[in-house]
Coordinates of C-alpha atoms in Angstrom, one line a residue:
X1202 CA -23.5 17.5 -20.3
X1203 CA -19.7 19.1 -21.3
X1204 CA -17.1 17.3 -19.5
X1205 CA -15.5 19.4 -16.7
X1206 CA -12.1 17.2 -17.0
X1207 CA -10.8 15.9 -20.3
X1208 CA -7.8 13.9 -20.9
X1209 CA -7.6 13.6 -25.0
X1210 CA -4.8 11.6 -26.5
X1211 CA -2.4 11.7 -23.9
X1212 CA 1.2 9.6 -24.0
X1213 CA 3.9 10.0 -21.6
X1214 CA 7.5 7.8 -22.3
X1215 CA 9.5 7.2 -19.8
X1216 CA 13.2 5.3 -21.1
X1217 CA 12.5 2.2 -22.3
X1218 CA 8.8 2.1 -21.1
X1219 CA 5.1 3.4 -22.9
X1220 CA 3.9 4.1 -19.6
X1221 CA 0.8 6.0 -21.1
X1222 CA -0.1 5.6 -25.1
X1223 CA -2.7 7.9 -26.5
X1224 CA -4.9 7.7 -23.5
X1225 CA -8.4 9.6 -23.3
X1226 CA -11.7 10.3 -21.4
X1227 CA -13.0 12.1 -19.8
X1228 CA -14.8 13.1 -16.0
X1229 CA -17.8 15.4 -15.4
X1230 CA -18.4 17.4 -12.0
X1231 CA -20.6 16.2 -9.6
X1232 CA -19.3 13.1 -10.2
X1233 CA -16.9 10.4 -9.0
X1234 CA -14.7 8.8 -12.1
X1235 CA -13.1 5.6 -10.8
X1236 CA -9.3 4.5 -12.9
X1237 CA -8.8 0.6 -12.7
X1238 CA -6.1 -1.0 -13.6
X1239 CA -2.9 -3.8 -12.3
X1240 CA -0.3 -1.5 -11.6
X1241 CA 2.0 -0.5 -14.0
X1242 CA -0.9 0.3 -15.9
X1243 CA -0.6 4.0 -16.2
X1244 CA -2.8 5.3 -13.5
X1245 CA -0.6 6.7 -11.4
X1246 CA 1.4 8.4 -14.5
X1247 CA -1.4 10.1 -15.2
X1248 CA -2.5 11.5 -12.0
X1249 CA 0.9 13.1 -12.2
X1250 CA 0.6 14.8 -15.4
X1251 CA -2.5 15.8 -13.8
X1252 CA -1.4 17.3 -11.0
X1253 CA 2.0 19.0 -12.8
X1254 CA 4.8 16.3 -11.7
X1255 CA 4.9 15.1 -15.5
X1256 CA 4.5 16.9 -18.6
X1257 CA 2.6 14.6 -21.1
X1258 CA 4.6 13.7 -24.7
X1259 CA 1.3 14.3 -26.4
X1260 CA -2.3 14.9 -26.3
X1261 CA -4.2 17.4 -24.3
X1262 CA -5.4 17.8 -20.7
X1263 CA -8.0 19.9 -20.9
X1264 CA -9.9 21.2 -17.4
X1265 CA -13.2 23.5 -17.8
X1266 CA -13.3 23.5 -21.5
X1267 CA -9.4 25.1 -21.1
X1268 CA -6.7 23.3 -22.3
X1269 CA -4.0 23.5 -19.8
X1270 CA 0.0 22.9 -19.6
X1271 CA 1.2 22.9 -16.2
X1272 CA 5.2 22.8 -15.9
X1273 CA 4.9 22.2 -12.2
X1274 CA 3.1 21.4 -9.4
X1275 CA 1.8 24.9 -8.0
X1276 CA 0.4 25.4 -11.9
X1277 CA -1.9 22.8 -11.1
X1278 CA -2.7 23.9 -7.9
X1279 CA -3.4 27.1 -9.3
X1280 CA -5.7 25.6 -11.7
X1281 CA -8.1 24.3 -9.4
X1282 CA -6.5 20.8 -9.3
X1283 CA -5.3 18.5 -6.2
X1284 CA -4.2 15.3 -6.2
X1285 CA -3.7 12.8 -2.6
X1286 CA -1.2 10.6 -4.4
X1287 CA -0.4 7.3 -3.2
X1288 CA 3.2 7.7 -2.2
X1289 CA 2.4 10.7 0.4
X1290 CA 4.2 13.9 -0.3
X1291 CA 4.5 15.2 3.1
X1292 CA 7.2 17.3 4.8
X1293 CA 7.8 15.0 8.2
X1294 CA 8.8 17.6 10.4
X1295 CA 6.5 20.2 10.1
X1296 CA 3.6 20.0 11.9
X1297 CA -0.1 18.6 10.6
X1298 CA -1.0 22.5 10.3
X1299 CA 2.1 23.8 8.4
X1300 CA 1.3 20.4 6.4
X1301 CA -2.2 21.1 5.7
X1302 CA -1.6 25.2 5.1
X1303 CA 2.0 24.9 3.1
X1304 CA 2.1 27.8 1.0
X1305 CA -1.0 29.3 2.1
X1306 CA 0.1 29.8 6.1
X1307 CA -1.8 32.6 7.3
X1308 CA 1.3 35.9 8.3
X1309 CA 1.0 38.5 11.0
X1310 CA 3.5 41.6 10.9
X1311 CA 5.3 39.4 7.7
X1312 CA 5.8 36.3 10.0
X1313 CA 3.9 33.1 9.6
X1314 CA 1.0 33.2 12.3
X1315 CA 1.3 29.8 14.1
X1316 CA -1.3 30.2 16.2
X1317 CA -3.8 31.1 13.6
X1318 CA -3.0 28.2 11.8
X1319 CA -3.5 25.5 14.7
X1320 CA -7.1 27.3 15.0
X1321 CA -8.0 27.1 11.0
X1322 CA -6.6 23.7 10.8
X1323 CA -8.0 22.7 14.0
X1324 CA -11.8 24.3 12.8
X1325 CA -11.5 21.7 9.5
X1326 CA -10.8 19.0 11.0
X1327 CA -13.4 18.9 13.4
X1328 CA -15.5 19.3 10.5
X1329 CA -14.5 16.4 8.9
X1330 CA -14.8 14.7 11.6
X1331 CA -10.8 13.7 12.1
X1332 CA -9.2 13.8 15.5
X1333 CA -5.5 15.1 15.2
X1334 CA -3.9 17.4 17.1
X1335 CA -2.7 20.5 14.7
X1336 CA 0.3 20.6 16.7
X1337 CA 1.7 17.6 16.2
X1338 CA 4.9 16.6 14.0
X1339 CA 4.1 14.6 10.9
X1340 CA 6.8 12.3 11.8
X1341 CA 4.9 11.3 15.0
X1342 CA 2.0 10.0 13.3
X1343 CA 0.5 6.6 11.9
X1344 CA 1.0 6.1 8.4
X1345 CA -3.5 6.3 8.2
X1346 CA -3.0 9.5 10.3
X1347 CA -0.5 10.8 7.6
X1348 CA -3.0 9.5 5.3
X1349 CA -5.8 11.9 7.1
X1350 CA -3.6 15.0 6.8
X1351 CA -3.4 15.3 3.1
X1352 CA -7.0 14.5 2.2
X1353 CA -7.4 17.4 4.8
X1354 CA -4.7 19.4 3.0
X1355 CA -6.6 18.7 -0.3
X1356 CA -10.2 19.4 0.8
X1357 CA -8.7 22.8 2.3
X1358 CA -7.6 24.2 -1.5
X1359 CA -11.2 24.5 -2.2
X1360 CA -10.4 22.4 -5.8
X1361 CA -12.6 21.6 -8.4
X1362 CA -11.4 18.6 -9.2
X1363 CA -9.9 16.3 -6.9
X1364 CA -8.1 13.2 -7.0
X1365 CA -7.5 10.1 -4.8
X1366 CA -4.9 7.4 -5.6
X1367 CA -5.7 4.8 -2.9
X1368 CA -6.9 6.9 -0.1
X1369 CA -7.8 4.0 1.9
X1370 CA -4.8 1.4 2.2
X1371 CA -3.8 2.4 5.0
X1372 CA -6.7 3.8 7.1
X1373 CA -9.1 2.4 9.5
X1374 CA -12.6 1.1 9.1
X1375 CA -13.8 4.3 10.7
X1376 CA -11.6 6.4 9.0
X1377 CA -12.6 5.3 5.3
X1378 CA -15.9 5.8 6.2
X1379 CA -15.2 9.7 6.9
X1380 CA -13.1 9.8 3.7
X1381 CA -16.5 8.3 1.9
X1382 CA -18.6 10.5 3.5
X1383 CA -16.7 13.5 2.8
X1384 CA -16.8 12.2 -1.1
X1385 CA -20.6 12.2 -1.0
X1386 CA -20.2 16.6 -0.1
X1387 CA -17.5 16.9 -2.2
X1388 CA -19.5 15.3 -5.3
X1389 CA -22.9 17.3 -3.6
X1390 CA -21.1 20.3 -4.4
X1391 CA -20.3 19.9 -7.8
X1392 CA -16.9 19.2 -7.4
X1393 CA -15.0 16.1 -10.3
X1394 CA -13.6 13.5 -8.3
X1395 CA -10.9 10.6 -10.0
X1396 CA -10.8 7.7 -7.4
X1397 CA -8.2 4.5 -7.5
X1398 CA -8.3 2.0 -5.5
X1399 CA -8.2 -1.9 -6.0
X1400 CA -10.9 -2.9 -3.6
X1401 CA -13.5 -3.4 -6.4
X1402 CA -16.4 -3.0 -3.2
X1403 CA -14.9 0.8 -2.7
X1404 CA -15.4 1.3 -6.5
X1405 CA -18.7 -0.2 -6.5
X1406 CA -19.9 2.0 -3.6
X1407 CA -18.7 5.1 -4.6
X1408 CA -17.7 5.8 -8.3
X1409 CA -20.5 6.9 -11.1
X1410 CA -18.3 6.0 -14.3
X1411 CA -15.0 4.1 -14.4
X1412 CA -11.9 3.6 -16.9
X1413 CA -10.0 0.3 -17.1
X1414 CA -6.4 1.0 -17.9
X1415 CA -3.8 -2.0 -19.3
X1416 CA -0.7 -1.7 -19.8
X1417 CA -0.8 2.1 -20.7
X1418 CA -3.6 2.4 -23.0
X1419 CA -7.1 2.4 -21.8
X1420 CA -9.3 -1.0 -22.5
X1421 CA -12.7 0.6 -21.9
X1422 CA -14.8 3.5 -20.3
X1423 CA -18.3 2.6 -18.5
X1424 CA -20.1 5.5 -17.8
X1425 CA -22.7 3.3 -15.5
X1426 CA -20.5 1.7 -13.0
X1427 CA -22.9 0.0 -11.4
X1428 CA -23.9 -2.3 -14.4
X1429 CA -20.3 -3.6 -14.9
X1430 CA -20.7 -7.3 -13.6
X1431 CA -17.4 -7.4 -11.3
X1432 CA -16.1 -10.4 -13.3
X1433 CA -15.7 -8.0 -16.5
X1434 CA -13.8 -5.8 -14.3
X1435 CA -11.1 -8.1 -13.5
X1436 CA -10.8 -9.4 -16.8
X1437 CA -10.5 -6.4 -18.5
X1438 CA -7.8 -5.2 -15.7
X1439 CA -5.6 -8.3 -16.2
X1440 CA -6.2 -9.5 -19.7
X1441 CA -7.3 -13.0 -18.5
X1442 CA -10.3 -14.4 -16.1
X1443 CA -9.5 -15.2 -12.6
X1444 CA -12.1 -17.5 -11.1
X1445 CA -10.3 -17.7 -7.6
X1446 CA -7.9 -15.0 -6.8
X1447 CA -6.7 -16.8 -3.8
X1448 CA -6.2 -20.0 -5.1
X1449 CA -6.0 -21.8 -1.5
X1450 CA -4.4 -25.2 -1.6
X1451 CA -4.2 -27.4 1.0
X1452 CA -0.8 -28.8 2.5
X1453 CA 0.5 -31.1 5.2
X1454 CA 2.3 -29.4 7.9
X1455 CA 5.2 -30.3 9.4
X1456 CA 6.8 -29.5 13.0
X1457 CA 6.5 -26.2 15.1
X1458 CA 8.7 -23.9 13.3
X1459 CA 8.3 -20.9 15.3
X1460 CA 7.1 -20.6 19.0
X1461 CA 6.5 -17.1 20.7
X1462 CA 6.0 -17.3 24.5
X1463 CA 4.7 -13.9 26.1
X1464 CA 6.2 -11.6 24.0
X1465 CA 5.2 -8.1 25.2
X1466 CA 7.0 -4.6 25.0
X1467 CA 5.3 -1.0 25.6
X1468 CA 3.3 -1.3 22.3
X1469 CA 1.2 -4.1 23.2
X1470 CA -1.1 -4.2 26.6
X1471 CA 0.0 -7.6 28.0
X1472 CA 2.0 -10.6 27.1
X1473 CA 1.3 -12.7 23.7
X1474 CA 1.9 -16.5 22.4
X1475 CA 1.4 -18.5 19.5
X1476 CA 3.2 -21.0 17.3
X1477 CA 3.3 -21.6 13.3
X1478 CA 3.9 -24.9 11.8
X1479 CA 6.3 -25.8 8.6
X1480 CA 4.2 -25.2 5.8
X1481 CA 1.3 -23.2 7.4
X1482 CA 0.3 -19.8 6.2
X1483 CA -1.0 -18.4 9.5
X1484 CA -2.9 -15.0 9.5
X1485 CA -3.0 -12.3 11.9
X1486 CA -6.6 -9.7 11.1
X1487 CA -7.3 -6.9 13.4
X1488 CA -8.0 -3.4 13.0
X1489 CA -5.7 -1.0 12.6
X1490 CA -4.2 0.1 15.8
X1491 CA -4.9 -3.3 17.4
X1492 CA -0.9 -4.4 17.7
X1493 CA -0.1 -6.4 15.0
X1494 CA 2.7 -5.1 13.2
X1495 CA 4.0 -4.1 16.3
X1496 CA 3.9 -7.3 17.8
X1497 CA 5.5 -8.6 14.6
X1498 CA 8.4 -6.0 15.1
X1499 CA 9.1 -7.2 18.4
X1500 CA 9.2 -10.7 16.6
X1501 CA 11.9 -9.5 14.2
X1502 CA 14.2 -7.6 16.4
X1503 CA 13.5 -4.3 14.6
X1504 CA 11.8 -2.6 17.9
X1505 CA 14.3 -3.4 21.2
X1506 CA 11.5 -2.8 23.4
X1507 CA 10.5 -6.0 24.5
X1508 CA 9.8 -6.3 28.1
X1509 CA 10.1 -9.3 28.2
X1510 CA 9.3 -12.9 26.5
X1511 CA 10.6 -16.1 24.4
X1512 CA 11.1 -16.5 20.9
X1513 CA 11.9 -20.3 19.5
X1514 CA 13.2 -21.2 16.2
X1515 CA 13.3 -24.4 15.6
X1516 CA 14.1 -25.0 19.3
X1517 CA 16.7 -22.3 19.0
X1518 CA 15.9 -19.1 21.3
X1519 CA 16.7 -15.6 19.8
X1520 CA 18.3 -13.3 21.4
X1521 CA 16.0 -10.4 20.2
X1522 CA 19.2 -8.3 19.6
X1523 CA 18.1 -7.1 16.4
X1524 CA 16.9 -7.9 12.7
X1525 CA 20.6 -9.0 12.0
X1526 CA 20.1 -12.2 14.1
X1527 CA 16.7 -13.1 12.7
X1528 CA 17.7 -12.6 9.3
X1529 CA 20.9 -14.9 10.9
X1530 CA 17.8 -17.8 12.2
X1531 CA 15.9 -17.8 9.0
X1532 CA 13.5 -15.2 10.0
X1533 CA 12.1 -12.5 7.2
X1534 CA 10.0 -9.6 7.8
X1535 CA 8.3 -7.8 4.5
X1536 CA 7.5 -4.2 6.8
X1537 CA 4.2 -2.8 6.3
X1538 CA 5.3 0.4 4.8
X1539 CA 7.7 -0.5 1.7
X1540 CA 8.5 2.8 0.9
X1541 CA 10.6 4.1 4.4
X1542 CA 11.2 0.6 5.4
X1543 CA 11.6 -2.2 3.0
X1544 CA 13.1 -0.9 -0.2
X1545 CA 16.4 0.9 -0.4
X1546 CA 14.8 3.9 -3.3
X1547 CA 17.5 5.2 -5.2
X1548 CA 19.2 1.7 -5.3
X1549 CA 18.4 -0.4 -8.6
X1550 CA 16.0 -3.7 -8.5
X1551 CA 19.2 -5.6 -8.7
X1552 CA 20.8 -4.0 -5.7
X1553 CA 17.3 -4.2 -3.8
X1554 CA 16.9 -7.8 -4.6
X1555 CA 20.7 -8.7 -4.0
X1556 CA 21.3 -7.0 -0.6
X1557 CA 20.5 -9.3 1.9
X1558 CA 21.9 -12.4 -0.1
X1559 CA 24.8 -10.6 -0.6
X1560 CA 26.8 -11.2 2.2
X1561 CA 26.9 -15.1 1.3
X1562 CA 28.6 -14.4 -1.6
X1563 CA 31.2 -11.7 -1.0
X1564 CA 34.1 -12.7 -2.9
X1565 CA 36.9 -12.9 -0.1
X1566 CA 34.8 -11.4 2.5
X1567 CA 35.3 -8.0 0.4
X1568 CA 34.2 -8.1 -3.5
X1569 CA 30.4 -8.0 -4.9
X1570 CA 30.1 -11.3 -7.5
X1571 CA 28.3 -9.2 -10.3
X1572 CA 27.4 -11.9 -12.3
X1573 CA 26.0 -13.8 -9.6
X1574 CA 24.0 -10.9 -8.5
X1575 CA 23.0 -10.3 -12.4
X1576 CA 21.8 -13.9 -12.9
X1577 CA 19.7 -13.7 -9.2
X1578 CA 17.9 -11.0 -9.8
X1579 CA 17.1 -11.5 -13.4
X1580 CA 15.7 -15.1 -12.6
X1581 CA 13.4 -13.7 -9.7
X1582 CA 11.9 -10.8 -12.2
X1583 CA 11.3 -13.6 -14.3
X1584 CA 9.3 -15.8 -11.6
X1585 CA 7.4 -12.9 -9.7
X1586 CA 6.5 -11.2 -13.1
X1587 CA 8.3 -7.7 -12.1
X1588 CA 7.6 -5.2 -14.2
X1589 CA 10.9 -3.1 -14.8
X1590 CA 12.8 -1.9 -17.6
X1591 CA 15.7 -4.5 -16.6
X1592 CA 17.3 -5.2 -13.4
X1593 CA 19.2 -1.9 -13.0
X1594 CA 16.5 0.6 -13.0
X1595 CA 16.2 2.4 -9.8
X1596 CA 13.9 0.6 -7.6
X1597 CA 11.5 3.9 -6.9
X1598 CA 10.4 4.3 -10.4
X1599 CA 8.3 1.1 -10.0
X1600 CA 4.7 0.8 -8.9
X1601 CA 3.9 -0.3 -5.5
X1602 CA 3.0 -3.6 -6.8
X1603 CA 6.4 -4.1 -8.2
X1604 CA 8.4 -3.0 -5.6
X1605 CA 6.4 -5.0 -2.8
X1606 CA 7.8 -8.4 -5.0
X1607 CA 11.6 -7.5 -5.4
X1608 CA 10.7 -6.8 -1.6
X1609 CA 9.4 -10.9 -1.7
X1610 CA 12.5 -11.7 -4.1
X1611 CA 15.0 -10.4 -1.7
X1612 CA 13.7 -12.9 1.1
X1613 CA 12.6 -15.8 -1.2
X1614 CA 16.3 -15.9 -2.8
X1615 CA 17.7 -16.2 0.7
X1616 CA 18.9 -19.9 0.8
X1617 CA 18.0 -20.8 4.6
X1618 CA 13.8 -19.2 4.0
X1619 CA 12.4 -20.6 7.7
X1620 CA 9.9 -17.8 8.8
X1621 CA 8.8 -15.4 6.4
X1622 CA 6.4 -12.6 8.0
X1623 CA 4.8 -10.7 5.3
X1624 CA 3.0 -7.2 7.1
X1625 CA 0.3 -5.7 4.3
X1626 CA 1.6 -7.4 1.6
X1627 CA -0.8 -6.8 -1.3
X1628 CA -1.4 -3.1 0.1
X1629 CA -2.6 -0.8 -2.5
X1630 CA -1.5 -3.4 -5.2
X1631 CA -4.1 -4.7 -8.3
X1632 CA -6.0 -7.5 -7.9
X1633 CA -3.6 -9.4 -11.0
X1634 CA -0.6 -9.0 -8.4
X1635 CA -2.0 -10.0 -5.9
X1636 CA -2.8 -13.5 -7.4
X1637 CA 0.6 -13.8 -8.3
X1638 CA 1.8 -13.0 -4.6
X1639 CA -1.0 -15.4 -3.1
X1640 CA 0.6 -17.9 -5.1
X1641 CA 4.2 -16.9 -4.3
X1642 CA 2.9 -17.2 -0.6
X1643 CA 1.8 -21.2 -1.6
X1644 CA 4.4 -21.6 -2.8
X1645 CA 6.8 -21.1 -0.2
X1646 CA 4.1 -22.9 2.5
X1647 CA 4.2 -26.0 0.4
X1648 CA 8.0 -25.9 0.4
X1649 CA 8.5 -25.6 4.5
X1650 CA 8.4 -22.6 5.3
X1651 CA 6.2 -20.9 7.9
X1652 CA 4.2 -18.4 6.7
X1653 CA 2.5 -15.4 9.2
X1654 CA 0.4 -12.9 6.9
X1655 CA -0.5 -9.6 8.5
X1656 CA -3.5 -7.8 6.9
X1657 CA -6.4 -5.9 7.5
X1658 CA -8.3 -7.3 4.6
X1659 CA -10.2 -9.8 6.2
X1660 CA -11.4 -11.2 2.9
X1661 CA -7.9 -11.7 2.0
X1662 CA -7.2 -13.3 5.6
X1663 CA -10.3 -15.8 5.5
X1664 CA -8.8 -16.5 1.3
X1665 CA -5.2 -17.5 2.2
X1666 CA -5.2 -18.4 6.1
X1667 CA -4.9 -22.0 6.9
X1668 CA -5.5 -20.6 10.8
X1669 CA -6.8 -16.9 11.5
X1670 CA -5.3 -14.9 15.1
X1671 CA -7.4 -12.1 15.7
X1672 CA -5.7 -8.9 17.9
X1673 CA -7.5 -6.4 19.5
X1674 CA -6.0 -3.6 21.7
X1675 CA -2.4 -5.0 21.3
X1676 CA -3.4 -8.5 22.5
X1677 CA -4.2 -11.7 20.9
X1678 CA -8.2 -12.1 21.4
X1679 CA -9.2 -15.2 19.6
X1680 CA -7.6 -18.0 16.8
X1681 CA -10.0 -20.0 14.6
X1682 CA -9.2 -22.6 12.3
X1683 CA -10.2 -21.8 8.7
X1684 CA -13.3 -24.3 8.6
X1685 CA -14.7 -21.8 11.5
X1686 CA -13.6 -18.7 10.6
X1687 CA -16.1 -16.5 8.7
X1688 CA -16.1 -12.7 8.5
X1689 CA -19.0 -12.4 11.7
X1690 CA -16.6 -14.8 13.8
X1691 CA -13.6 -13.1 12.9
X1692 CA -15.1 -10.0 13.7
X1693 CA -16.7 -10.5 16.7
X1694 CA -13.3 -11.2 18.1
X1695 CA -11.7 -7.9 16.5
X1696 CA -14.3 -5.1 17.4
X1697 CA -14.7 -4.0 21.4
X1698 CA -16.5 -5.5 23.4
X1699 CA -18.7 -2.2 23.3
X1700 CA -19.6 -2.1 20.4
X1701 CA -21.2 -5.4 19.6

């Protein structure tokens, strides 16, 4: 069978970095062709060649037998071609419809026809199975909603090949499971589907063939997915075996670091307490839309619409009058969504690592100690293994992966570390990074601090947790210590009532 999709030779150099050396293979239709890899590995890079961003620096892409040079974005379009990358290209304040129809909206009398939008829109996404209203602003929606909208958006250009760069990281249970059935039609219907994710039991489930990608050059192509022991997988992906990714340690713990007493706001449905020992690594599991970064925002001052509760640290009560005074206390919060809130994008890793620390070290209250700032950031690529050119490449250029540890750096090189509230932190990042940030998370445990990880993995949760809180419908439903936590427990206490 002729390969519908055909990537032959190609390189792409970005300054100072091979991000993509003479890579090629190739995807058939009717198919689902999965891209592993850590990241930094080239995956992304070439998804964007793929879909026009980047032209390649050699080799050939080649899509029905046709070798094709796209010099933008809409060439690829044109070609049959859509790509849901994992940064979402979205315009926030349009609405899903204009989202989901841009440059396509339907015109009456040479005006765009609103109304017939809504009702095409509307028609799809019943069909999928999605509940959004087409109405609505991007900028009102959840981050898995947003997510929603441009596999929608994709589906709607009626491509022949389609790809997804992490679709799920950031959608529900319920909501994967549309996207996965929506992959089964797509593959029915003869379409070639590309499909990255790091959650090896996605891969597993859904992708025919697969391509392990290292450091930009591919390591090896299985057409039968399903006889690639999971063990090769990894080791092919990271260079190295990793017998246990989570490397759990046990640690004494020390006082009550942080004590919340019925903190509630609007976002959660009644009042919520717990309290985190020095040196425990406390996790918080619950599906999403259950409260829990919202109840860690109240935490950290960054939402001031607590109705009312107590926050102790170390004794001390804050104020809640903003992030300013928990940063202040010793409190960090990594946000769940790195790219609008945690890094600073057109700022260099440097600056991204330094801007927090910074004000401890203003020279006079007014000048920036370079050196300083040079030597920090330099020693904390070293340590979490960032993958940059050097410290003063622009922080957006990175993978996900890399930014989400100069997002760690910035907090672990504060010199007064007490809390440190880490929301998503291995989100769409490889399974080689995320051992390293497990083991940056030990690491600061077994040194005092009090660690609270947010996640909706719960295999990641039950790995790293030395005690599990489970939230359901913005309300703590259940804690169990790590020898009685297990995913049926954990679960029991995270679904409805209804639908046990």
């Amino acid at each position: 069978m002729d390969a519908f999709l055909r990537f032959d030779g190609v390189s792409k150099r970005f300054p100072g970095v091979k991000a993509l050396d003479g890579v090629s293979f190739e995807a058939h239709a009717g198919k689902v062709h999965g891209l592993l890899g850590e990241n930094g590995a080239g995956k992304s890079t070439l998804l964007k060649i793929l879909g026009g961003q980047y032209r390649p620096d050699g080799g050939r892409l080649l899509v029905g037998g046709e070798e094709c040079k796209f010099h933008s974005a809409a060439d690829s379009i044109k070609a049959g071609i859509a790509v849901i990358h994992q940064e979402l290209q979205y315009v926030p304040e349009l609405t899903v419809a204009e989202n989901v129809l841009l440059g396509r909206l339907p015109r009456r009398l040479g005006f765009v026809d609103h109304k017939a939008a809504r009702r095409i829109v509307a028609e799809r996404l019943n069909q999928i199975g999605v509940d959004l209203d087409p109405a609505a602003r991007l900028s009102t929606l959840s981050i898995a909603q947003r997510q929603m909208v441009e596999i929608c958006k994709a589906v709607m250009q009626d491509a022949r090949v389609i790809a997804f760069d992490e679709p799920t990281s950031s959608l529900s249970q319920r909501e994967s499971e549309i996207l996965f059935r929506l992959i089964g039609e797509l593959r029915a219907d003869g379409r070639t589907l590309i499909y990255i994710s790091h959650r090896l039991e996605e891969l597993y489930r859904l992708c025919d063939a697969c391509t392990i990608f290292r450091d930009g050059r591919k390591i090896a192509t299985h057409p039968v997915m399903a006889e690639v022991p999971r063990a090769r997988l990894i080791s092919d992906m990271v260079g190295r075996d990793v017998h246990d990714i989570y490397e759990y340690r046990e640690r004494e713990h020390g006082p009550e670091r942080l004590v919340v007493r019925n903190l509630h706001g609007a976002s959660l449905s009644q009042p919520n307490s717990f309290r985190v020992r020095a040196g425990e690594v406390l996790g918080f599991f619950g599906l999403v839309g259950a409260g829990r970064s919202e109840l860690m925002r109240l935490l950290y001052g960054a939402d001031r619409r607590a109705a009312g509760g107590e926050v102790l640290l170390d004794g001390q009560p804050l104020a809640g009058s903003g992030p300013h005074e928990a940063i202040r206390a010793g409190l960090f919060l990594a946000p769940e969504d790195r790219k609008e809130q945690g890094i600073v994008p057109e700022a260099s890793v440097a600056e991204n690592i330094n801007i927090s620390c910074r004000r401890h070290d203003l020279l006079g209250g007014i000048f920036i100690r370079a050196r300083r700032e040079a030597e920090l950031a330099d020693r904390f690529i070293q340590r979490l293994r960032i993958k940059t050119r050097d410290r003063d490449q622009e922080i957006r250029l990175l993978s996900g992966g890399n930014q989400q540890k100069a997002i760690l750096a910035r907090w672990l090189a504060e010199p007064e570390l007490k809390v440190l509230v880490l929301d998503e932190p291995t989100r769409g990042i490889d399974v080689g990074a995320k051992n390293e940030i497990y083991r940056i998370i030990h690491e600061v445990a077994a040194a005092g601090c009090a660690v609270i990880v947010v996640s909706s993995e719960l295999p990641e949760v039950l790995g790293i947790a030395d005690r599990i809180l489970v939230m359901r419908d913005g309300a703590i439903s259940g804690e169990l210590a790590r020898g009685d936590a297990n995913e049926t427990a954990v679960l029991r206490l995270a679904l409805p009532a209804a639908t046990q």
